[in-house]
Every structure is written in C-alpha cells, then in structure tokens.
mmCIF file with all atom_site columns, C-alpha atoms in Angstrom:
data_model
loop_
_atom_site.group_PDB
_atom_site.id
_atom_site.type_symbol
_atom_site.label_atom_id
_atom_site.label_alt_id
_atom_site.label_comp_id
_atom_site.label_asym_id
_atom_site.label_entity_id
_atom_site.label_seq_id
_atom_site.pdbx_PDB_ins_code
_atom_site.Cartn_x
_atom_site.Cartn_y
_atom_site.Cartn_z
_atom_site.occupancy
_atom_site.B_iso_or_equiv
_atom_site.pdbx_formal_charge
_atom_site.auth_seq_id
_atom_site.auth_comp_id
_atom_site.auth_asym_id
_atom_site.auth_atom_id
_atom_site.pdbx_PDB_model_num
ATOM 1   C CA . MET A 1 1   ? 0.000   0.000   0.000   1.00 97.00 ? 1   MET A CA 1
ATOM 2   C CA . LEU A 1 2   ? 2.921   2.323   0.722   1.00 97.00 ? 2   LEU A CA 1
ATOM 3   C CA . LEU A 1 3   ? 4.483   1.431   -2.598  1.00 96.00 ? 3   LEU A CA 1
ATOM 4   C CA . ASP A 1 4   ? 1.318   2.112   -4.592  1.00 95.00 ? 4   ASP A CA 1
ATOM 5   C CA . GLY A 1 5   ? -0.044  4.975   -2.497  1.00 96.00 ? 5   GLY A CA 1
ATOM 6   C CA . ASP A 1 6   ? -3.167  2.906   -1.846  1.00 96.00 ? 6   ASP A CA 1
ATOM 7   C CA . GLU A 1 7   ? -5.165  4.474   1.038   1.00 96.00 ? 7   GLU A CA 1
ATOM 8   C CA . VAL A 1 8   ? -1.934  6.062   2.337   1.00 97.00 ? 8   VAL A CA 1
ATOM 9   C CA . PRO A 1 9   ? 0.503   8.588   0.839   1.00 97.00 ? 9   PRO A CA 1
ATOM 10  C CA . ALA A 1 10  ? 2.948   6.835   -1.484  1.00 97.00 ? 10  ALA A CA 1
ATOM 11  C CA . ASP A 1 11  ? 6.296   6.254   0.219   1.00 98.00 ? 11  ASP A CA 1
ATOM 12  C CA . PRO A 1 12  ? 8.456   3.784   -1.718  1.00 98.00 ? 12  PRO A CA 1
ATOM 13  C CA . ALA A 1 13  ? 11.397  4.176   0.697   1.00 98.00 ? 13  ALA A CA 1
ATOM 14  C CA . ALA A 1 14  ? 9.189   3.192   3.639   1.00 98.00 ? 14  ALA A CA 1
ATOM 15  C CA . ALA A 1 15  ? 7.755   0.336   1.586   1.00 98.00 ? 15  ALA A CA 1
ATOM 16  C CA . LEU A 1 16  ? 11.264  -0.957  0.952   1.00 98.00 ? 16  LEU A CA 1
ATOM 17  C CA . ARG A 1 17  ? 12.042  -0.846  4.674   1.00 98.00 ? 17  ARG A CA 1
ATOM 18  C CA . TRP A 1 18  ? 8.999   -2.983  5.441   1.00 98.00 ? 18  TRP A CA 1
ATOM 19  C CA . PHE A 1 19  ? 9.845   -5.413  2.637   1.00 98.00 ? 19  PHE A CA 1
ATOM 20  C CA . VAL A 1 20  ? 13.344  -5.754  4.112   1.00 98.00 ? 20  VAL A CA 1
ATOM 21  C CA . LYS A 1 21  ? 11.876  -6.472  7.571   1.00 98.00 ? 21  LYS A CA 1
ATOM 22  C CA . ALA A 1 22  ? 9.618   -9.180  6.148   1.00 98.00 ? 22  ALA A CA 1
ATOM 23  C CA . ALA A 1 23  ? 12.434  -10.623 4.021   1.00 98.00 ? 23  ALA A CA 1
ATOM 24  C CA . ALA A 1 24  ? 14.565  -10.910 7.157   1.00 98.00 ? 24  ALA A CA 1
ATOM 25  C CA . GLN A 1 25  ? 11.819  -13.210 8.488   1.00 97.00 ? 25  GLN A CA 1
ATOM 26  C CA . HIS A 1 26  ? 12.361  -15.503 5.467   1.00 96.00 ? 26  HIS A CA 1
ATOM 27  C CA . HIS A 1 27  ? 9.272   -14.297 3.579   1.00 97.00 ? 27  HIS A CA 1
ATOM 28  C CA . ALA A 1 28  ? 10.063  -15.204 -0.044  1.00 98.00 ? 28  ALA A CA 1
ATOM 29  C CA . MET A 1 29  ? 7.644   -12.755 -1.684  1.00 98.00 ? 29  MET A CA 1
ATOM 30  C CA . ALA A 1 30  ? 9.004   -9.942  0.480   1.00 98.00 ? 30  ALA A CA 1
ATOM 31  C CA . LEU A 1 31  ? 12.524  -10.810 -0.660  1.00 98.00 ? 31  LEU A CA 1
ATOM 32  C CA . ASN A 1 32  ? 11.287  -10.788 -4.248  1.00 98.00 ? 32  ASN A CA 1
ATOM 33  C CA . MET A 1 33  ? 9.808   -7.322  -3.622  1.00 98.00 ? 33  MET A CA 1
ATOM 34  C CA . VAL A 1 34  ? 13.116  -6.091  -2.206  1.00 98.00 ? 34  VAL A CA 1
ATOM 35  C CA . GLY A 1 35  ? 14.570  -7.259  -5.513  1.00 98.00 ? 35  GLY A CA 1
ATOM 36  C CA . ARG A 1 36  ? 11.881  -5.383  -7.431  1.00 98.00 ? 36  ARG A CA 1
ATOM 37  C CA . CYS A 1 37  ? 12.687  -2.200  -5.521  1.00 98.00 ? 37  CYS A CA 1
ATOM 38  C CA . TYR A 1 38  ? 16.373  -2.481  -6.392  1.00 98.00 ? 38  TYR A CA 1
ATOM 39  C CA . ASP A 1 39  ? 15.589  -3.584  -9.940  1.00 98.00 ? 39  ASP A CA 1
ATOM 40  C CA . LEU A 1 40  ? 13.260  -0.665  -10.715 1.00 98.00 ? 40  LEU A CA 1
ATOM 41  C CA . GLY A 1 41  ? 14.557  2.017   -8.350  1.00 98.00 ? 41  GLY A CA 1
ATOM 42  C CA . TRP A 1 42  ? 11.532  2.081   -6.051  1.00 98.00 ? 42  TRP A CA 1
ATOM 43  C CA . GLY A 1 43  ? 12.586  3.887   -2.874  1.00 97.00 ? 43  GLY A CA 1
ATOM 44  C CA . THR A 1 44  ? 16.265  3.377   -3.622  1.00 98.00 ? 44  THR A CA 1
ATOM 45  C CA . PRO A 1 45  ? 18.716  3.960   -6.460  1.00 98.00 ? 45  PRO A CA 1
ATOM 46  C CA . PRO A 1 46  ? 18.550  1.074   -8.944  1.00 98.00 ? 46  PRO A CA 1
ATOM 47  C CA . ASP A 1 47  ? 20.996  -1.745  -8.235  1.00 98.00 ? 47  ASP A CA 1
ATOM 48  C CA . LYS A 1 48  ? 20.614  -4.660  -10.635 1.00 98.00 ? 48  LYS A CA 1
ATOM 49  C CA . VAL A 1 49  ? 23.276  -6.727  -8.852  1.00 98.00 ? 49  VAL A CA 1
ATOM 50  C CA . ARG A 1 50  ? 21.398  -6.606  -5.540  1.00 98.00 ? 50  ARG A CA 1
ATOM 51  C CA . ALA A 1 51  ? 18.124  -7.202  -7.366  1.00 98.00 ? 51  ALA A CA 1
ATOM 52  C CA . ALA A 1 52  ? 19.537  -10.357 -8.964  1.00 98.00 ? 52  ALA A CA 1
ATOM 53  C CA . GLN A 1 53  ? 20.811  -11.589 -5.595  1.00 98.00 ? 53  GLN A CA 1
ATOM 54  C CA . CYS A 1 54  ? 17.379  -11.144 -4.011  1.00 98.00 ? 54  CYS A CA 1
ATOM 55  C CA . TYR A 1 55  ? 15.601  -12.803 -6.912  1.00 98.00 ? 55  TYR A CA 1
ATOM 56  C CA . ARG A 1 56  ? 18.015  -15.752 -6.922  1.00 98.00 ? 56  ARG A CA 1
ATOM 57  C CA . VAL A 1 57  ? 17.550  -16.506 -3.228  1.00 98.00 ? 57  VAL A CA 1
ATOM 58  C CA . ALA A 1 58  ? 13.754  -16.221 -3.436  1.00 98.00 ? 58  ALA A CA 1
ATOM 59  C CA . ALA A 1 59  ? 13.777  -18.353 -6.599  1.00 98.00 ? 59  ALA A CA 1
ATOM 60  C CA . GLU A 1 60  ? 15.813  -21.022 -4.844  1.00 98.00 ? 60  GLU A CA 1
ATOM 61  C CA . ARG A 1 61  ? 13.161  -20.992 -2.098  1.00 98.00 ? 61  ARG A CA 1
ATOM 62  C CA . GLY A 1 62  ? 10.574  -21.926 -4.720  1.00 98.00 ? 62  GLY A CA 1
ATOM 63  C CA . LEU A 1 63  ? 8.824   -18.615 -5.515  1.00 98.00 ? 63  LEU A CA 1
ATOM 64  C CA . ASP A 1 64  ? 7.649   -18.572 -9.131  1.00 98.00 ? 64  ASP A CA 1
ATOM 65  C CA . TRP A 1 65  ? 7.693   -14.754 -9.456  1.00 98.00 ? 65  TRP A CA 1
ATOM 66  C CA . ALA A 1 66  ? 11.296  -14.644 -8.261  1.00 98.00 ? 66  ALA A CA 1
ATOM 67  C CA . MET A 1 67  ? 12.156  -17.353 -10.797 1.00 98.00 ? 67  MET A CA 1
ATOM 68  C CA . TYR A 1 68  ? 10.590  -15.220 -13.526 1.00 98.00 ? 68  TYR A CA 1
ATOM 69  C CA . ASN A 1 69  ? 12.345  -12.035 -12.393 1.00 98.00 ? 69  ASN A CA 1
ATOM 70  C CA . TYR A 1 70  ? 15.735  -13.730 -11.990 1.00 98.00 ? 70  TYR A CA 1
ATOM 71  C CA . ALA A 1 71  ? 15.354  -15.355 -15.407 1.00 98.00 ? 71  ALA A CA 1
ATOM 72  C CA . THR A 1 72  ? 14.607  -11.962 -16.949 1.00 98.00 ? 72  THR A CA 1
ATOM 73  C CA . LEU A 1 73  ? 17.864  -10.508 -15.584 1.00 98.00 ? 73  LEU A CA 1
ATOM 74  C CA . LEU A 1 74  ? 19.783  -13.588 -16.751 1.00 98.00 ? 74  LEU A CA 1
ATOM 75  C CA . ALA A 1 75  ? 18.288  -13.279 -20.233 1.00 98.00 ? 75  ALA A CA 1
ATOM 76  C CA . LEU A 1 76  ? 19.198  -9.579  -20.444 1.00 98.00 ? 76  LEU A CA 1
ATOM 77  C CA . GLY A 1 77  ? 22.559  -9.812  -18.678 1.00 98.00 ? 77  GLY A CA 1
ATOM 78  C CA . GLU A 1 78  ? 21.515  -7.199  -16.113 1.00 98.00 ? 78  GLU A CA 1
ATOM 79  C CA . GLY A 1 79  ? 23.101  -7.548  -12.673 1.00 97.00 ? 79  GLY A CA 1
ATOM 80  C CA . VAL A 1 80  ? 24.446  -10.960 -13.663 1.00 98.00 ? 80  VAL A CA 1
ATOM 81  C CA . ALA A 1 81  ? 26.314  -12.387 -16.634 1.00 98.00 ? 81  ALA A CA 1
ATOM 82  C CA . GLU A 1 82  ? 23.970  -13.063 -19.541 1.00 98.00 ? 82  GLU A CA 1
ATOM 83  C CA . ASP A 1 83  ? 23.016  -16.748 -19.537 1.00 98.00 ? 83  ASP A CA 1
ATOM 84  C CA . LYS A 1 84  ? 20.007  -17.581 -21.672 1.00 98.00 ? 84  LYS A CA 1
ATOM 85  C CA . VAL A 1 85  ? 20.270  -21.315 -20.972 1.00 98.00 ? 85  VAL A CA 1
ATOM 86  C CA . ALA A 1 86  ? 20.027  -20.686 -17.225 1.00 98.00 ? 86  ALA A CA 1
ATOM 87  C CA . ALA A 1 87  ? 17.259  -18.141 -17.846 1.00 98.00 ? 87  ALA A CA 1
ATOM 88  C CA . LEU A 1 88  ? 15.221  -20.749 -19.718 1.00 98.00 ? 88  LEU A CA 1
ATOM 89  C CA . MET A 1 89  ? 15.757  -23.263 -16.917 1.00 98.00 ? 89  MET A CA 1
ATOM 90  C CA . TRP A 1 90  ? 14.299  -20.842 -14.354 1.00 98.00 ? 90  TRP A CA 1
ATOM 91  C CA . LEU A 1 91  ? 11.449  -19.885 -16.678 1.00 98.00 ? 91  LEU A CA 1
ATOM 92  C CA . GLU A 1 92  ? 10.537  -23.516 -17.172 1.00 98.00 ? 92  GLU A CA 1
ATOM 93  C CA . LYS A 1 93  ? 10.513  -24.021 -13.388 1.00 98.00 ? 93  LYS A CA 1
ATOM 94  C CA . ALA A 1 94  ? 8.160   -21.045 -12.983 1.00 98.00 ? 94  ALA A CA 1
ATOM 95  C CA . ALA A 1 95  ? 6.038   -22.236 -15.906 1.00 98.00 ? 95  ALA A CA 1
ATOM 96  C CA . ALA A 1 96  ? 5.688   -25.665 -14.271 1.00 98.00 ? 96  ALA A CA 1
ATOM 97  C CA . LEU A 1 97  ? 4.205   -23.836 -11.265 1.00 98.00 ? 97  LEU A CA 1
ATOM 98  C CA . GLY A 1 98  ? 1.599   -22.246 -13.546 1.00 98.00 ? 98  GLY A CA 1
ATOM 99  C CA . ASN A 1 99  ? 3.097   -18.757 -13.896 1.00 98.00 ? 99  ASN A CA 1
ATOM 100 C CA . ALA A 1 100 ? 1.487   -17.469 -17.106 1.00 98.00 ? 100 ALA A CA 1
ATOM 101 C CA . LYS A 1 101 ? 4.117   -14.768 -17.744 1.00 98.00 ? 101 LYS A CA 1
ATOM 102 C CA . ALA A 1 102 ? 6.848   -17.386 -17.510 1.00 98.00 ? 102 ALA A CA 1
ATOM 103 C CA . ILE A 1 103 ? 4.939   -19.684 -19.879 1.00 98.00 ? 103 ILE A CA 1
ATOM 104 C CA . ASN A 1 104 ? 4.768   -16.824 -22.404 1.00 98.00 ? 104 ASN A CA 1
ATOM 105 C CA . PHE A 1 105 ? 8.502   -16.157 -22.009 1.00 98.00 ? 105 PHE A CA 1
ATOM 106 C CA . VAL A 1 106 ? 9.271   -19.858 -22.605 1.00 98.00 ? 106 VAL A CA 1
ATOM 107 C CA . GLY A 1 107 ? 7.263   -19.459 -25.805 1.00 98.00 ? 107 GLY A CA 1
ATOM 108 C CA . SER A 1 108 ? 9.431   -16.516 -26.853 1.00 98.00 ? 108 SER A CA 1
ATOM 109 C CA . PHE A 1 109 ? 12.569  -18.579 -26.260 1.00 98.00 ? 109 PHE A CA 1
ATOM 110 C CA . ALA A 1 110 ? 11.126  -21.338 -28.444 1.00 98.00 ? 110 ALA A CA 1
ATOM 111 C CA . GLU A 1 111 ? 9.997   -18.946 -31.193 1.00 98.00 ? 111 GLU A CA 1
ATOM 112 C CA . ASP A 1 112 ? 13.270  -17.053 -31.388 1.00 97.00 ? 112 ASP A CA 1
ATOM 113 C CA . GLY A 1 113 ? 15.681  -19.917 -30.656 1.00 97.00 ? 113 GLY A CA 1
ATOM 114 C CA . TRP A 1 114 ? 17.425  -18.071 -27.820 1.00 96.00 ? 114 TRP A CA 1
ATOM 115 C CA . ALA A 1 115 ? 18.630  -21.207 -26.003 1.00 96.00 ? 115 ALA A CA 1
ATOM 116 C CA . GLY A 1 116 ? 18.308  -23.944 -28.588 1.00 94.00 ? 116 GLY A CA 1
ATOM 117 C CA . PRO A 1 117 ? 16.657  -24.703 -31.940 1.00 96.00 ? 117 PRO A CA 1
ATOM 118 C CA . ARG A 1 118 ? 13.527  -22.778 -32.864 1.00 98.00 ? 118 ARG A CA 1
ATOM 119 C CA . ASP A 1 119 ? 10.357  -24.729 -32.085 1.00 98.00 ? 119 ASP A CA 1
ATOM 120 C CA . MET A 1 120 ? 7.259   -23.012 -33.413 1.00 98.00 ? 120 MET A CA 1
ATOM 121 C CA . ALA A 1 121 ? 4.907   -25.747 -32.215 1.00 98.00 ? 121 ALA A CA 1
ATOM 122 C CA . LYS A 1 122 ? 6.185   -25.340 -28.655 1.00 98.00 ? 122 LYS A CA 1
ATOM 123 C CA . ALA A 1 123 ? 5.947   -21.551 -28.986 1.00 98.00 ? 123 ALA A CA 1
ATOM 124 C CA . ALA A 1 124 ? 2.337   -21.756 -30.153 1.00 98.00 ? 124 ALA A CA 1
ATOM 125 C CA . ASP A 1 125 ? 1.438   -24.118 -27.302 1.00 98.00 ? 125 ASP A CA 1
ATOM 126 C CA . CYS A 1 126 ? 3.082   -21.876 -24.708 1.00 98.00 ? 126 CYS A CA 1
ATOM 127 C CA . TYR A 1 127 ? 1.384   -18.760 -26.033 1.00 98.00 ? 127 TYR A CA 1
ATOM 128 C CA . ALA A 1 128 ? -2.013  -20.485 -25.982 1.00 98.00 ? 128 ALA A CA 1
ATOM 129 C CA . ARG A 1 129 ? -1.494  -21.600 -22.368 1.00 98.00 ? 129 ARG A CA 1
ATOM 130 C CA . ALA A 1 130 ? -0.196  -18.179 -21.307 1.00 98.00 ? 130 ALA A CA 1
ATOM 131 C CA . ALA A 1 131 ? -3.199  -16.494 -22.940 1.00 98.00 ? 131 ALA A CA 1
ATOM 132 C CA . ALA A 1 132 ? -5.588  -18.870 -21.182 1.00 98.00 ? 132 ALA A CA 1
ATOM 133 C CA . GLY A 1 133 ? -3.746  -18.089 -17.943 1.00 98.00 ? 133 GLY A CA 1
ATOM 134 C CA . GLY A 1 134 ? -4.488  -14.378 -18.316 1.00 98.00 ? 134 GLY A CA 1
ATOM 135 C CA . ASP A 1 135 ? -1.135  -13.002 -19.505 1.00 98.00 ? 135 ASP A CA 1
ATOM 136 C CA . PHE A 1 136 ? -1.713  -10.089 -21.890 1.00 98.00 ? 136 PHE A CA 1
ATOM 137 C CA . ARG A 1 137 ? 1.517   -10.695 -23.809 1.00 98.00 ? 137 ARG A CA 1
ATOM 138 C CA . GLY A 1 138 ? 0.551   -14.335 -24.107 1.00 98.00 ? 138 GLY A CA 1
ATOM 139 C CA . ALA A 1 139 ? -2.851  -13.295 -25.468 1.00 98.00 ? 139 ALA A CA 1
ATOM 140 C CA . PHE A 1 140 ? -1.214  -11.082 -28.075 1.00 98.00 ? 140 PHE A CA 1
ATOM 141 C CA . ASN A 1 141 ? 1.323   -13.722 -29.073 1.00 98.00 ? 141 ASN A CA 1
ATOM 142 C CA . HIS A 1 142 ? -1.406  -16.364 -29.290 1.00 98.00 ? 142 HIS A CA 1
ATOM 143 C CA . ALA A 1 143 ? -3.351  -14.010 -31.566 1.00 98.00 ? 143 ALA A CA 1
ATOM 144 C CA . ARG A 1 144 ? -0.240  -13.543 -33.733 1.00 98.00 ? 144 ARG A CA 1
ATOM 145 C CA . MET A 1 145 ? 0.102   -17.282 -34.165 1.00 98.00 ? 145 MET A CA 1
ATOM 146 C CA . LEU A 1 146 ? -3.584  -17.706 -34.982 1.00 98.00 ? 146 LEU A CA 1
ATOM 147 C CA . GLY A 1 147 ? -3.431  -14.885 -37.513 1.00 98.00 ? 147 GLY A CA 1
ATOM 148 C CA . ALA A 1 148 ? -0.343  -16.349 -39.179 1.00 96.00 ? 148 ALA A CA 1
ATOM 149 C CA . ALA A 1 149 ? -2.276  -19.627 -39.526 1.00 96.00 ? 149 ALA A CA 1
ATOM 150 C CA . GLY A 1 150 ? -5.118  -17.760 -41.264 1.00 96.00 ? 150 GLY A CA 1
ATOM 151 C CA . GLU A 1 151 ? -7.433  -17.902 -38.228 1.00 97.00 ? 151 GLU A CA 1
ATOM 152 C CA . VAL A 1 152 ? -8.041  -14.171 -37.931 1.00 97.00 ? 152 VAL A CA 1
ATOM 153 C CA . ASP A 1 153 ? -11.549 -14.512 -36.497 1.00 97.00 ? 153 ASP A CA 1
ATOM 154 C CA . ALA A 1 154 ? -10.208 -16.740 -33.722 1.00 98.00 ? 154 ALA A CA 1
ATOM 155 C CA . ALA A 1 155 ? -7.424  -14.226 -33.050 1.00 98.00 ? 155 ALA A CA 1
ATOM 156 C CA . LEU A 1 156 ? -9.691  -11.222 -32.495 1.00 98.00 ? 156 LEU A CA 1
ATOM 157 C CA . PRO A 1 157 ? -10.977 -12.137 -28.991 1.00 98.00 ? 157 PRO A CA 1
ATOM 158 C CA . TRP A 1 158 ? -7.380  -12.635 -27.846 1.00 98.00 ? 158 TRP A CA 1
ATOM 159 C CA . LEU A 1 159 ? -6.399  -9.230  -29.223 1.00 98.00 ? 159 LEU A CA 1
ATOM 160 C CA . ARG A 1 160 ? -9.357  -7.770  -27.332 1.00 98.00 ? 160 ARG A CA 1
ATOM 161 C CA . GLN A 1 161 ? -8.146  -9.498  -24.154 1.00 98.00 ? 161 GLN A CA 1
ATOM 162 C CA . ALA A 1 162 ? -4.612  -8.177  -24.698 1.00 98.00 ? 162 ALA A CA 1
ATOM 163 C CA . GLY A 1 163 ? -6.022  -4.666  -25.031 1.00 97.00 ? 163 GLY A CA 1
ATOM 164 C CA . ALA A 1 164 ? -8.219  -5.032  -21.954 1.00 97.00 ? 164 ALA A CA 1
ATOM 165 C CA . THR A 1 165 ? -5.430  -6.265  -19.669 1.00 97.00 ? 165 THR A CA 1
ATOM 166 C CA . GLY A 1 166 ? -2.231  -4.783  -21.142 1.00 97.00 ? 166 GLY A CA 1
ATOM 167 C CA . ASN A 1 167 ? -0.544  -1.602  -19.962 1.00 96.00 ? 167 ASN A CA 1
ATOM 168 C CA . ALA A 1 168 ? -0.525  1.547   -22.101 1.00 95.00 ? 168 ALA A CA 1
ATOM 169 C CA . ARG A 1 169 ? 3.056   1.069   -23.332 1.00 96.00 ? 169 ARG A CA 1
ATOM 170 C CA . PHE A 1 170 ? 2.357   -2.494  -24.449 1.00 97.00 ? 170 PHE A CA 1
ATOM 171 C CA . ILE A 1 171 ? -0.877  -1.506  -26.200 1.00 97.00 ? 171 ILE A CA 1
ATOM 172 C CA . GLU A 1 172 ? 0.908   1.156   -28.239 1.00 97.00 ? 172 GLU A CA 1
ATOM 173 C CA . GLN A 1 173 ? 3.637   -1.316  -29.228 1.00 97.00 ? 173 GLN A CA 1
ATOM 174 C CA . ALA A 1 174 ? 1.019   -3.903  -30.152 1.00 98.00 ? 174 ALA A CA 1
ATOM 175 C CA . ALA A 1 175 ? -0.932  -1.339  -32.177 1.00 97.00 ? 175 ALA A CA 1
ATOM 176 C CA . THR A 1 176 ? 2.201   -0.404  -34.108 1.00 98.00 ? 176 THR A CA 1
ATOM 177 C CA . TRP A 1 177 ? 2.873   -4.082  -34.859 1.00 98.00 ? 177 TRP A CA 1
ATOM 178 C CA . LEU A 1 178 ? -0.710  -4.699  -35.999 1.00 97.00 ? 178 LEU A CA 1
ATOM 179 C CA . THR A 1 179 ? -0.689  -1.629  -38.235 1.00 97.00 ? 179 THR A CA 1
ATOM 180 C CA . ALA A 1 180 ? 2.452   -2.839  -40.013 1.00 97.00 ? 180 ALA A CA 1
ATOM 181 C CA . SER A 1 181 ? 1.422   -6.511  -40.094 1.00 96.00 ? 181 SER A CA 1
ATOM 182 C CA . GLY A 1 182 ? 1.018   -8.304  -43.382 1.00 94.00 ? 182 GLY A CA 1
ATOM 183 C CA . ILE A 1 183 ? -1.653  -10.579 -41.886 1.00 96.00 ? 183 ILE A CA 1
ATOM 184 C CA . ALA A 1 184 ? -4.953  -9.864  -43.611 1.00 93.00 ? 184 ALA A CA 1
ATOM 185 C CA . GLY A 1 185 ? -7.336  -8.012  -41.331 1.00 95.00 ? 185 GLY A CA 1
ATOM 186 C CA . PHE A 1 186 ? -4.873  -7.317  -38.531 1.00 97.00 ? 186 PHE A CA 1
ATOM 187 C CA . ALA A 1 187 ? -4.327  -3.669  -39.478 1.00 96.00 ? 187 ALA A CA 1
ATOM 188 C CA . THR A 1 188 ? -8.089  -3.065  -39.398 1.00 97.00 ? 188 THR A CA 1
ATOM 189 C CA . LEU A 1 189 ? -10.121 -5.654  -37.485 1.00 97.00 ? 189 LEU A CA 1
ATOM 190 C CA . GLY A 1 190 ? -7.189  -6.608  -35.263 1.00 97.00 ? 190 GLY A CA 1
ATOM 191 C CA . LEU A 1 191 ? -6.396  -3.033  -34.357 1.00 97.00 ? 191 LEU A CA 1
ATOM 192 C CA . ASP A 1 192 ? -10.067 -2.352  -33.641 1.00 97.00 ? 192 ASP A CA 1
ATOM 193 C CA . ALA A 1 193 ? -10.213 -5.396  -31.350 1.00 97.00 ? 193 ALA A CA 1
ATOM 194 C CA . LEU A 1 194 ? -7.104  -4.308  -29.449 1.00 97.00 ? 194 LEU A CA 1
ATOM 195 C CA . ARG A 1 195 ? -8.348  -0.741  -29.065 1.00 96.00 ? 195 ARG A CA 1
ATOM 196 C CA . GLY A 1 196 ? -11.860 -1.959  -28.188 1.00 95.00 ? 196 GLY A CA 1
ATOM 197 C CA . GLY A 1 197 ? -10.455 -4.051  -25.372 1.00 92.00 ? 197 GLY A CA 1
ATOM 198 C CA . ALA A 1 198 ? -8.380  -1.137  -24.114 1.00 88.00 ? 198 ALA A CA 1
ATOM 199 C CA . SER A 1 199 ? -11.417 1.172   -23.955 1.00 82.00 ? 199 SER A CA 1
ATOM 200 C CA . CYS A 1 200 ? -13.550 -1.267  -21.908 1.00 67.00 ? 200 CYS A CA 1
#
C-alpha cells in the first residue's frame, strides 16, 4: 500500500524498509519485492546486482515470481552475466508452477531460438497456455500465431483481451505491430479489437 499509495501517501522508501523487515523473516515474496525495488529504483537507487541476488535466493526458495524475475535478468545480462540457458531453466521451473508470464517467455525462447533450436509448435502451445492463464503478452502472441495460420476470427478475442489487460506502453507497441502486419485483417479488425479491449 505504501508502494502504490493505496489508502496512504505513497512512500516507496518506507515500503522498501517494510519489505526488508519481512524478508529478514524468510518471507520469499518480500525478498522478491526487495529485488523489485532495487531492480526498478523504487525507494532506492537502482541496483541490478542486488536485485539479482534477491531474486536468486527467493527463486531457490521456490517462488515462481522470483524465478521469472531472476530469469529476466539472466536473459538480459543485467546484474548478472547473460546466460540464456540458465534463464530458460528458471522460466521452465516457474512455468511448471503455472506462472502465465513465464509460460509466455518460454514461448518466446522457443519462437526465437534463444537457447536452442527454434520450435514453433512449442511456442504456439506456450502462447495459448499463457493467454488462457491471463497473460496479456501471451494473449497477443497467441493471436499472432492464430493470424499467421489464417485464423483471424479466432485471433480477435485474444487481441481484445490483450487490449483489456495490457498496460498503455504495451498496447501502443502492439498497435504499431498490428498496423504494419502483413496478416490480412490485422491492421483493421485486429487493431479495432485491441483498441476496443483497451477502452472497456
């Protein structure tokens, strides 16, 4: 509540202090949130190295969100040496726990061949599961795959879901992609579905 300014004045520095207190009591999500504060500069100057350390410990304690966050830093080489193979390992652990964002990220690894051969069937399966799990990026990626397979009508509800649940920055990026897409109907019907979801 302190972090978000929910019912109290926003005070990210105070939020970080409370997260640290809870983390000291071996609360894995609190430790993950300490990592988020260092990762994103909430209440403290950004420190990717400390963020990675927090994420790693919480991930080793079995927290799926820490696995996802640690994997993201490993994939980008932020705060730790870049290691896409290790990143994929942590993502797959989080995905096995049902984390929809991690499932989507595993799909991206499969689609782009970041840690092994490209596997479009695996990518499509991951995106479909991530979309069903409520991840807005998963919904958009699932729609992309459906559109590429000529199933534009089936893609439209997923684009609407991506628009309804995605943040403003993502929606603008998605709109730009749809506008430039060579998939029939995506620049018109697809864009309308995305924008329609965003206005709900």
